[in-house]
Short mmCIF file of C-alpha atoms and ligand atoms in Angstrom, two decimals:
data_model
loop_
_atom_site.label_atom_id
_atom_site.label_comp_id
_atom_site.label_asym_id
_atom_site.label_seq_id
_atom_site.Cartn_x
_atom_site.Cartn_y
_atom_site.Cartn_z
CA MET A 1 36.99 -70.39 -62.59
CA ASP A 2 38.57 -67.15 -63.14
CA VAL A 3 41.04 -65.18 -60.52
CA LEU A 4 38.53 -62.26 -59.73
CA ALA A 5 35.68 -64.93 -59.09
CA ALA A 6 38.11 -66.49 -56.04
CA PRO A 7 37.56 -65.52 -52.49
CA PRO A 8 39.27 -62.69 -51.53
CA ALA A 9 41.71 -62.91 -48.30
CA ALA A 10 41.04 -61.07 -45.43
CA SER A 11 42.84 -60.19 -42.23
CA ALA A 12 40.61 -59.66 -38.83
CA GLU A 13 43.19 -58.04 -37.28
CA SER A 14 44.40 -55.59 -39.43
CA ALA A 15 41.23 -54.96 -41.49
CA ALA A 16 38.89 -52.07 -40.80
CA PRO A 17 36.41 -53.33 -38.86
CA ILE A 18 33.04 -52.65 -41.28
CA VAL A 19 33.98 -53.35 -45.09
CA GLY A 20 31.70 -51.01 -47.35
CA GLU A 21 28.94 -47.83 -46.45
CA ARG A 22 26.40 -49.55 -45.31
CA VAL A 23 25.77 -51.50 -41.93
CA GLU A 24 22.80 -53.72 -40.36
CA LEU A 25 23.17 -53.57 -36.33
CA GLN A 26 20.87 -56.50 -35.51
CA LEU A 27 19.60 -55.37 -31.97
CA LEU A 28 18.77 -58.18 -29.70
CA THR A 29 15.79 -56.87 -28.13
CA THR A 30 15.56 -59.51 -25.13
CA LEU A 31 16.78 -63.10 -25.62
CA ARG A 32 13.18 -64.36 -24.18
CA CYS A 33 10.50 -66.28 -26.68
CA ASN A 34 6.77 -66.74 -26.20
CA LEU A 35 7.26 -70.01 -28.55
CA ARG A 36 9.32 -73.04 -27.97
CA CYS A 37 10.47 -73.97 -31.91
CA THR A 38 12.38 -77.28 -31.72
CA TYR A 39 14.81 -76.74 -33.89
CA CYS A 40 15.51 -73.22 -32.78
CA SER A 41 19.31 -72.45 -33.57
CA LEU A 42 19.57 -70.22 -30.32
CA GLY A 43 19.08 -73.22 -28.33
CA VAL A 44 23.09 -73.88 -29.31
CA GLY A 45 25.04 -72.95 -26.38
CA GLU A 46 22.04 -72.11 -24.13
CA VAL A 47 21.54 -68.86 -26.12
CA VAL A 48 18.05 -68.22 -25.99
CA GLY A 49 16.12 -66.83 -22.49
CA SER A 50 19.70 -65.99 -21.12
CA GLN A 51 19.51 -62.21 -21.22
CA ARG A 52 16.08 -60.55 -20.35
CA LYS A 53 16.53 -56.85 -21.64
CA PRO A 54 18.85 -54.60 -23.12
CA THR A 55 21.56 -53.25 -20.24
CA TYR A 56 23.35 -50.71 -22.19
CA THR A 57 21.78 -47.27 -22.48
CA LEU A 58 20.86 -45.66 -25.42
CA ASP A 59 23.56 -42.93 -24.83
CA ALA A 60 25.90 -46.14 -25.07
CA LEU A 61 24.88 -47.14 -28.24
CA ASP A 62 25.05 -42.92 -29.38
CA ALA A 63 29.01 -43.02 -28.62
CA PHE A 64 29.39 -46.48 -30.05
CA ILE A 65 28.08 -45.30 -33.52
CA GLU A 66 29.61 -42.06 -33.35
CA LYS A 67 32.85 -43.76 -32.86
CA GLN A 68 32.80 -46.92 -34.75
CA LEU A 69 29.88 -46.41 -37.20
CA ALA A 70 30.13 -42.47 -38.71
CA GLY A 71 29.67 -42.44 -42.19
CA HIS A 72 27.93 -45.32 -42.74
CA GLU A 73 24.16 -46.03 -43.86
CA ILE A 74 23.13 -47.52 -40.59
CA TYR A 75 19.77 -49.92 -40.63
CA VAL A 76 18.55 -51.48 -38.05
CA THR A 77 16.79 -55.04 -37.34
CA PHE A 78 14.70 -56.13 -34.14
CA TYR A 79 16.07 -59.77 -33.84
CA GLY A 80 15.82 -62.32 -30.68
CA GLY A 81 14.55 -64.41 -28.84
CA GLU A 82 10.87 -62.37 -29.97
CA PRO A 83 11.94 -58.71 -30.54
CA THR A 84 8.30 -57.53 -30.23
CA LEU A 85 8.09 -59.02 -26.30
CA ASN A 86 10.10 -55.62 -25.53
CA LEU A 87 8.16 -52.97 -27.48
CA ALA A 88 9.69 -50.12 -25.62
CA PHE A 89 12.96 -50.71 -26.47
CA MET A 90 11.76 -50.41 -30.02
CA THR A 91 10.13 -47.78 -30.25
CA ALA A 92 12.64 -45.91 -28.06
CA VAL A 93 15.28 -46.81 -30.55
CA MET A 94 13.19 -45.56 -33.78
CA ASP A 95 12.54 -42.45 -31.87
CA ARG A 96 16.36 -42.17 -31.00
CA TYR A 97 17.58 -42.91 -34.97
CA PRO A 98 14.62 -41.11 -37.17
CA ARG A 99 16.96 -41.52 -39.90
CA PHE A 100 17.35 -45.27 -39.81
CA ARG A 101 16.07 -47.97 -42.47
CA PHE A 102 14.48 -50.83 -39.70
CA GLN A 103 13.50 -53.98 -40.28
CA LEU A 104 11.92 -56.51 -37.74
CA GLN A 105 12.68 -60.29 -37.49
CA THR A 106 9.41 -62.04 -35.54
CA ASN A 107 7.59 -64.95 -35.16
CA GLY A 108 4.78 -63.13 -35.65
CA THR A 109 2.15 -64.22 -32.93
CA LEU A 110 2.24 -60.56 -31.53
CA LEU A 111 2.14 -58.71 -34.31
CA HIS A 112 -1.21 -57.93 -33.74
CA LYS A 113 0.08 -55.94 -30.65
CA LEU A 114 2.61 -53.63 -32.90
CA PRO A 115 0.87 -49.67 -32.45
CA VAL A 116 0.18 -48.21 -36.10
CA ALA A 117 2.77 -45.66 -36.16
CA LEU A 118 5.59 -48.18 -35.56
CA LEU A 119 4.27 -50.63 -38.28
CA ALA A 120 4.56 -47.73 -40.56
CA ARG A 121 8.01 -47.27 -40.11
CA LEU A 122 9.62 -50.92 -40.81
CA SER A 123 10.94 -51.09 -44.09
CA ASN A 124 10.37 -54.83 -44.07
CA ILE A 125 9.03 -57.77 -41.85
CA LEU A 126 10.39 -61.13 -41.92
CA VAL A 127 8.02 -64.03 -39.99
CA SER A 128 9.62 -67.34 -39.71
CA ILE A 129 7.38 -69.60 -40.47
CA ASP A 130 8.26 -73.42 -41.48
CA GLY A 131 5.55 -73.93 -44.93
CA GLY A 132 2.13 -75.34 -44.48
CA GLN A 133 0.06 -75.26 -41.24
CA GLN A 134 0.64 -79.01 -40.80
CA VAL A 135 4.63 -78.84 -40.87
CA THR A 136 4.58 -74.90 -39.28
CA ASP A 137 2.03 -76.57 -35.81
CA SER A 138 4.26 -79.34 -35.52
CA TYR A 139 7.65 -76.73 -34.83
CA ARG A 140 5.82 -74.30 -33.48
CA GLY A 141 2.95 -75.46 -31.51
CA ARG A 142 -0.34 -76.18 -32.36
CA GLY A 143 -2.66 -73.04 -33.46
CA CYS A 144 0.30 -71.40 -34.58
CA TYR A 145 0.22 -71.13 -38.62
CA HIS A 146 -3.51 -69.63 -38.38
CA LYS A 147 -2.75 -67.24 -35.68
CA VAL A 148 0.19 -65.76 -37.65
CA MET A 149 -1.91 -65.54 -40.89
CA LYS A 150 -4.88 -63.82 -39.01
CA ASN A 151 -2.22 -61.46 -37.63
CA LEU A 152 -0.61 -61.08 -41.24
CA ASP A 153 -4.40 -59.74 -42.62
CA LEU A 154 -4.78 -57.20 -39.32
CA VAL A 155 -1.70 -55.67 -40.47
CA ARG A 156 -1.53 -55.72 -44.20
CA GLY A 157 -1.67 -52.17 -45.25
CA LYS A 158 -0.08 -50.91 -42.36
CA VAL A 159 3.18 -52.24 -42.53
CA GLY A 160 5.55 -49.27 -44.30
CA GLY A 161 7.60 -51.71 -46.29
CA THR A 162 7.46 -55.61 -47.26
CA LEU A 163 6.26 -58.65 -45.62
CA THR A 164 8.78 -61.59 -45.97
CA ALA A 165 8.25 -65.06 -45.05
CA ARG A 166 11.16 -66.84 -43.47
CA VAL A 167 10.84 -70.75 -44.06
CA THR A 168 13.83 -72.83 -42.47
CA TRP A 169 13.03 -75.77 -44.84
CA HIS A 170 13.36 -78.55 -42.30
CA ASN A 171 10.75 -81.01 -43.07
CA GLU A 172 11.00 -83.09 -46.56
CA ASP A 173 7.15 -83.38 -46.97
CA THR A 174 6.87 -79.53 -47.11
CA SER A 175 5.45 -79.08 -50.56
CA PHE A 176 5.54 -76.94 -53.61
CA GLU A 177 1.78 -75.93 -53.20
CA GLU A 178 2.87 -75.21 -49.50
CA LEU A 179 5.57 -72.80 -50.32
CA ASP A 180 3.81 -71.05 -53.56
CA ALA A 181 0.77 -70.41 -51.06
CA LEU A 182 3.13 -68.74 -49.37
CA THR A 183 3.71 -66.31 -52.28
CA ARG A 184 0.78 -65.49 -52.35
CA SER A 185 0.41 -63.88 -49.02
CA PHE A 186 3.80 -62.49 -47.97
CA ASP A 187 5.56 -59.79 -50.62
CA TYR A 188 8.59 -62.20 -50.61
CA LEU A 189 9.05 -66.00 -49.28
CA TYR A 190 12.51 -66.40 -48.36
CA PHE A 191 14.08 -70.04 -47.53
CA GLN A 192 16.89 -71.58 -45.73
CA PHE A 193 17.96 -75.32 -45.54
CA VAL A 194 18.10 -75.94 -42.01
CA ALA A 195 21.82 -76.80 -40.33
CA GLN A 196 20.71 -79.39 -38.70
CA GLU A 197 21.91 -83.40 -38.90
CA GLY A 198 19.80 -85.57 -39.80
CA ALA A 199 17.36 -83.63 -42.05
CA TYR A 200 19.37 -85.21 -45.12
CA SER A 201 18.58 -88.55 -45.77
CA ALA A 202 18.89 -89.46 -49.62
CA ALA A 203 15.15 -89.34 -49.50
CA ALA A 204 14.72 -85.75 -48.25
CA VAL A 205 17.18 -84.46 -50.70
CA ALA A 206 15.28 -85.98 -53.24
CA LYS A 207 12.02 -84.44 -52.32
CA LYS A 208 14.12 -80.53 -51.31
CA ARG A 209 14.92 -81.04 -55.39
CA ALA A 210 11.93 -82.11 -56.83
CA VAL A 211 9.97 -78.95 -55.09
CA LEU A 212 12.99 -76.56 -56.14
CA SER A 213 12.92 -77.82 -59.35
CA GLN A 214 8.96 -76.66 -59.46
CA LEU A 215 9.67 -73.09 -57.63
CA ILE A 216 12.48 -72.04 -60.63
CA ASP A 217 10.02 -73.69 -63.58
CA LYS A 218 7.05 -71.13 -61.97
CA PHE A 219 9.65 -68.78 -61.38
CA PHE A 220 10.41 -68.49 -65.27
CA ALA A 221 7.05 -69.47 -66.44
CA SER A 222 5.91 -66.10 -64.80
CA SER A 223 5.36 -62.90 -66.54
CA THR A 224 5.54 -60.91 -63.55
CA LEU A 225 8.14 -61.56 -60.51
CA TYR A 226 7.70 -64.79 -58.72
CA PRO A 227 8.85 -63.78 -55.34
CA VAL A 228 11.31 -66.23 -54.18
CA ILE A 229 14.27 -64.57 -52.90
CA PRO A 230 17.02 -67.45 -53.41
CA ILE A 231 15.98 -67.52 -57.06
CA MET A 232 16.16 -64.16 -57.33
CA GLY A 233 19.29 -63.71 -55.92
CA ILE A 234 20.99 -66.49 -57.85
CA VAL A 235 19.22 -65.10 -61.40
CA ARG A 236 20.29 -61.67 -60.58
CA ASN A 237 23.87 -63.00 -59.26
CA LYS A 238 24.44 -65.35 -62.37
CA VAL A 239 23.02 -61.85 -64.83
CA LEU A 240 24.55 -59.17 -62.94
CA PRO A 241 27.50 -60.55 -61.10
CA SER A 242 28.95 -57.30 -59.68
CA ARG A 243 25.64 -56.94 -58.10
CA ALA A 244 26.91 -60.53 -56.30
CA ARG A 245 30.19 -58.52 -54.83
CA GLU A 246 29.43 -54.76 -54.70
CA LEU A 247 27.94 -54.55 -50.96
CA TYR A 248 29.83 -57.45 -49.56
CA ALA A 249 33.31 -56.67 -50.92
CA GLY A 250 32.77 -59.91 -52.64
CA LEU A 251 32.30 -62.26 -49.42
CA THR A 252 29.51 -63.44 -48.37
CA GLN A 253 26.48 -62.38 -49.16
CA CYS A 254 24.83 -62.48 -45.74
CA ARG A 255 27.16 -60.07 -44.26
CA VAL A 256 28.96 -61.26 -41.66
CA SER A 257 32.36 -61.26 -42.64
CA THR A 258 31.62 -57.27 -43.44
CA HIS A 259 28.74 -55.02 -41.89
CA LEU A 260 26.51 -57.54 -40.17
CA LEU A 261 26.40 -56.47 -36.21
CA ASN A 262 24.35 -58.35 -33.74
CA VAL A 263 24.25 -56.67 -30.48
CA MET A 264 23.26 -58.93 -27.45
CA PRO A 265 21.36 -57.49 -25.08
CA ASP A 266 24.32 -57.00 -22.59
CA GLY A 267 26.10 -55.13 -25.52
CA LYS A 268 28.40 -57.61 -27.21
CA ILE A 269 28.57 -58.26 -30.90
CA TYR A 270 28.93 -61.01 -32.45
CA PRO A 271 29.02 -61.54 -36.19
CA CYS A 272 26.42 -64.21 -36.82
CA PRO A 273 23.79 -64.76 -34.35
CA ASP A 274 23.48 -68.46 -34.60
CA LEU A 275 27.22 -68.43 -33.13
CA MET A 276 27.04 -65.94 -30.01
CA TYR A 277 27.83 -68.64 -27.54
CA GLU A 278 31.30 -68.97 -29.12
CA PRO A 279 34.19 -67.00 -27.21
CA GLY A 280 36.48 -66.70 -30.40
CA MET A 281 33.30 -64.78 -32.60
CA LEU A 282 33.06 -61.58 -29.91
CA GLN A 283 33.65 -58.71 -32.31
CA GLY A 284 32.87 -55.71 -30.00
CA ASP A 285 31.24 -54.36 -27.18
CA VAL A 286 28.41 -51.21 -27.07
CA THR A 287 29.65 -50.28 -23.40
CA GLN A 288 32.80 -50.41 -23.82
CA ASN A 289 32.79 -48.93 -27.13
CA TRP A 290 35.30 -51.06 -29.37
CA LEU A 291 34.83 -53.01 -32.46
CA LYS A 292 36.93 -54.84 -34.16
CA ARG A 293 36.64 -57.15 -38.11
CA SER A 294 34.48 -60.24 -37.48
CA ALA A 295 36.38 -63.29 -37.15
CA LEU A 296 33.92 -65.26 -39.65
CA GLN A 297 36.29 -65.04 -42.97
CA PRO A 298 36.92 -67.26 -45.66
CA HIS A 299 39.44 -69.69 -44.55
CA PRO A 300 42.06 -72.14 -46.67
CA ASP A 301 40.79 -75.04 -45.69
CA MET A 302 36.79 -74.46 -47.05
CA PRO A 303 36.17 -75.57 -50.32
CA CYS A 304 34.43 -72.95 -52.27
CA ALA A 305 37.59 -71.65 -54.26
CA ASP A 306 36.72 -74.79 -56.27
CA CYS A 307 32.87 -74.74 -56.23
CA SER A 308 31.20 -74.18 -59.23
CA ALA A 309 28.77 -72.41 -57.14
CA PHE A 310 30.94 -69.95 -55.82
CA PRO A 311 30.37 -67.16 -58.10
CA TYR A 312 26.64 -66.67 -57.06
CA CYS A 313 26.67 -68.57 -53.75
CA ARG A 314 29.88 -66.96 -52.23
CA GLY A 315 30.81 -69.29 -49.44
CA ASN A 316 26.94 -69.10 -47.74
CA CYS A 317 26.82 -70.07 -44.77
CA MET A 318 30.09 -69.20 -42.89
CA LYS A 319 28.93 -70.52 -39.73
CA ASN A 320 28.35 -74.10 -41.46
CA LEU A 321 32.09 -73.87 -43.62
CA TYR A 322 33.61 -72.84 -40.11
CA ILE A 323 32.01 -75.34 -38.15
CA ALA A 324 32.60 -77.93 -41.12
CA TYR A 325 36.38 -76.99 -42.43
CA VAL A 326 37.70 -74.87 -39.28
CA LYS A 327 36.71 -76.45 -36.18
CA ALA A 328 36.84 -79.75 -38.21
CA ASP A 329 33.39 -81.15 -36.88
CA GLU A 330 33.47 -83.97 -39.58
CA ASN A 331 30.00 -85.41 -38.97
CA TYR A 332 28.53 -81.79 -39.33
CA ARG A 333 30.71 -81.31 -42.98
CA ARG A 334 29.16 -85.06 -44.07
CA THR A 335 25.41 -84.61 -42.77
CA VAL A 336 24.29 -80.48 -43.11
CA VAL A 337 27.04 -79.21 -44.65
CA GLU A 338 27.75 -80.94 -48.08
CA PRO A 339 24.49 -81.93 -48.70
CA ILE A 340 23.34 -78.47 -48.84
CA CYS A 341 25.83 -77.45 -50.59
CA ASP A 342 25.32 -80.26 -53.24
CA LEU A 343 21.63 -78.64 -53.41
CA LEU A 344 22.85 -74.79 -54.19
CA ARG A 345 24.81 -76.04 -57.10
CA PHE A 346 21.67 -78.02 -58.17
CA LEU A 347 19.72 -74.72 -58.03
CA GLY A 348 22.27 -73.18 -60.05
CA GLU A 349 21.85 -75.83 -62.50
CA GLU A 350 18.19 -75.49 -62.64
CA VAL A 351 18.51 -72.32 -63.40
CA ASP A 352 21.09 -72.20 -65.89
CA ARG A 353 18.48 -74.54 -67.43
CA HIS A 354 16.15 -71.76 -68.10
CA ASP A 355 18.99 -69.44 -69.79
CA PRO A 356 18.39 -66.71 -67.46
CA HIS A 357 20.14 -64.57 -69.55
CA ALA A 358 17.88 -65.21 -72.28
CA TRP A 359 14.85 -64.49 -69.83
CA TYR A 360 16.44 -61.49 -68.68
CA GLY A 361 16.92 -59.69 -71.87
CA ARG A 362 13.22 -60.44 -72.67
CA ALA A 363 12.14 -59.22 -69.29
CA ALA A 364 9.90 -55.79 -68.99
CA LEU A 365 11.16 -53.22 -66.89
CA PRO A 366 9.23 -53.36 -63.69
CA LEU A 367 10.32 -57.15 -63.18
CA ARG A 368 13.95 -56.44 -64.30
CA ASN A 369 14.21 -54.07 -61.80
CA ARG A 370 13.06 -55.75 -59.40
CA VAL A 371 15.13 -58.79 -59.62
CA ALA A 372 18.39 -56.45 -59.75
CA ASN A 373 17.63 -54.14 -56.90
CA CYS A 374 15.38 -55.99 -54.30
CA GLU A 375 15.98 -54.15 -51.44
CA ALA A 376 14.71 -57.40 -49.33
CA TYR A 377 18.43 -58.89 -50.62
CA GLU A 378 19.78 -56.45 -47.82
CA TYR A 379 17.34 -57.92 -45.00
CA VAL A 380 18.25 -61.53 -45.94
CA GLU A 381 20.61 -64.49 -46.39
CA ILE A 382 19.54 -64.51 -50.16
CA MET A 383 21.31 -67.86 -50.07
CA PRO A 384 19.03 -70.29 -48.32
S1 SF4 B 401 27.67 -74.55 -52.48
FE1 SF4 B 401 29.35 -74.76 -50.30
S2 SF4 B 401 31.62 -74.90 -51.19
FE2 SF4 B 401 30.55 -73.68 -52.88
S3 SF4 B 401 30.88 -71.76 -52.55
FE3 SF4 B 401 28.58 -72.11 -51.64
S4 SF4 B 401 29.06 -72.47 -49.76
FE4 SF4 B 401 30.67 -73.08 -50.86
S1 SF4 B 402 24.08 -67.61 -43.29
FE1 SF4 B 402 25.42 -66.37 -42.18
S2 SF4 B 402 24.07 -65.68 -40.55
FE2 SF4 B 402 22.80 -66.80 -41.80
S3 SF4 B 402 23.85 -68.38 -39.88
FE3 SF4 B 402 24.75 -69.06 -41.73
S4 SF4 B 402 26.51 -67.48 -41.36
FE4 SF4 B 402 25.13 -67.09 -40.08
#
């Protein structure tokens, strides 16, 4: 590995709170949810359901933005719980900050209740779904898949920006056909490997590898964009490596080390939505108007500096690395993090098999532009 590709050192104490020119304010409109997904990451630390609605005022948010985020380009993601359970707060924020970009992360079951004017102002909607009907309903409840698909039909054409399927890839029987179908129902498909012990038996990993190979084969065989974000992102990072670094100062592309602020309804701020139960991760407070650098930074015990995937992976996911190598949870390292990292290296090798540089060189300009500049990269973690 060349020196430039090594993870940069960062001091959480001395560094500026936000790195770079952009900042994502991920506002949790509520911690309530109308579903009970079996693998919900907010279930850890009993976060889900613990706060009903924001207790800070928009005047306090104004003061926080003015003091801590002046000069930055701000975009807001509405998050939860299920954020659409608090439409009043979403609308108030959109009216207060008309120049911001807005994104919604939702389970999709209440999309049909969103006013047309609100839909028109969303740059992207991330809809959580688990794959096909059987898998989705088994995690989210009977009828959920059809409800979400029906709602998609109702809002398509009214959303100002894009619709992205956000799949937490848990089930080992999730098939190529199920994921492929999502590329036709949505503008983009993003998937993330579930961070759960027991999900990565040898048989389960073999099945995931087979599906990944099929997705990558189809990506390179298509004359138009096959809109699967992790594959697009890896190709971009291999062909245009500076793009993998420029918005994140070379740190993780999920933004937790540089410019992702998860604002809990009580105004407390954490870098990663899955670690909002960890007191050591507290990064700021809207009501008290303070902010410091994210504590979720590269650590000498993390293995990324010697990893062949680092130039395109950049150390996603920092939560997993933190639990496995900083908190030294051996079981989590062995059963979750190492299998996921193996899959990430496999993804890169499969992409290389298709010679992404030559493919990019042959690709038509509109296709190259979307791979290089897709706005959806800013709304997801890019790596699975
Ligand atoms: S694959 Fe794992 S070890 Fe390698 S860079 Fe990514 S997170 Fe780090
Ligand atoms: S990818 Fe980033 S935001 Fe997502 S769980 Fe991991 S550290 Fe948190």
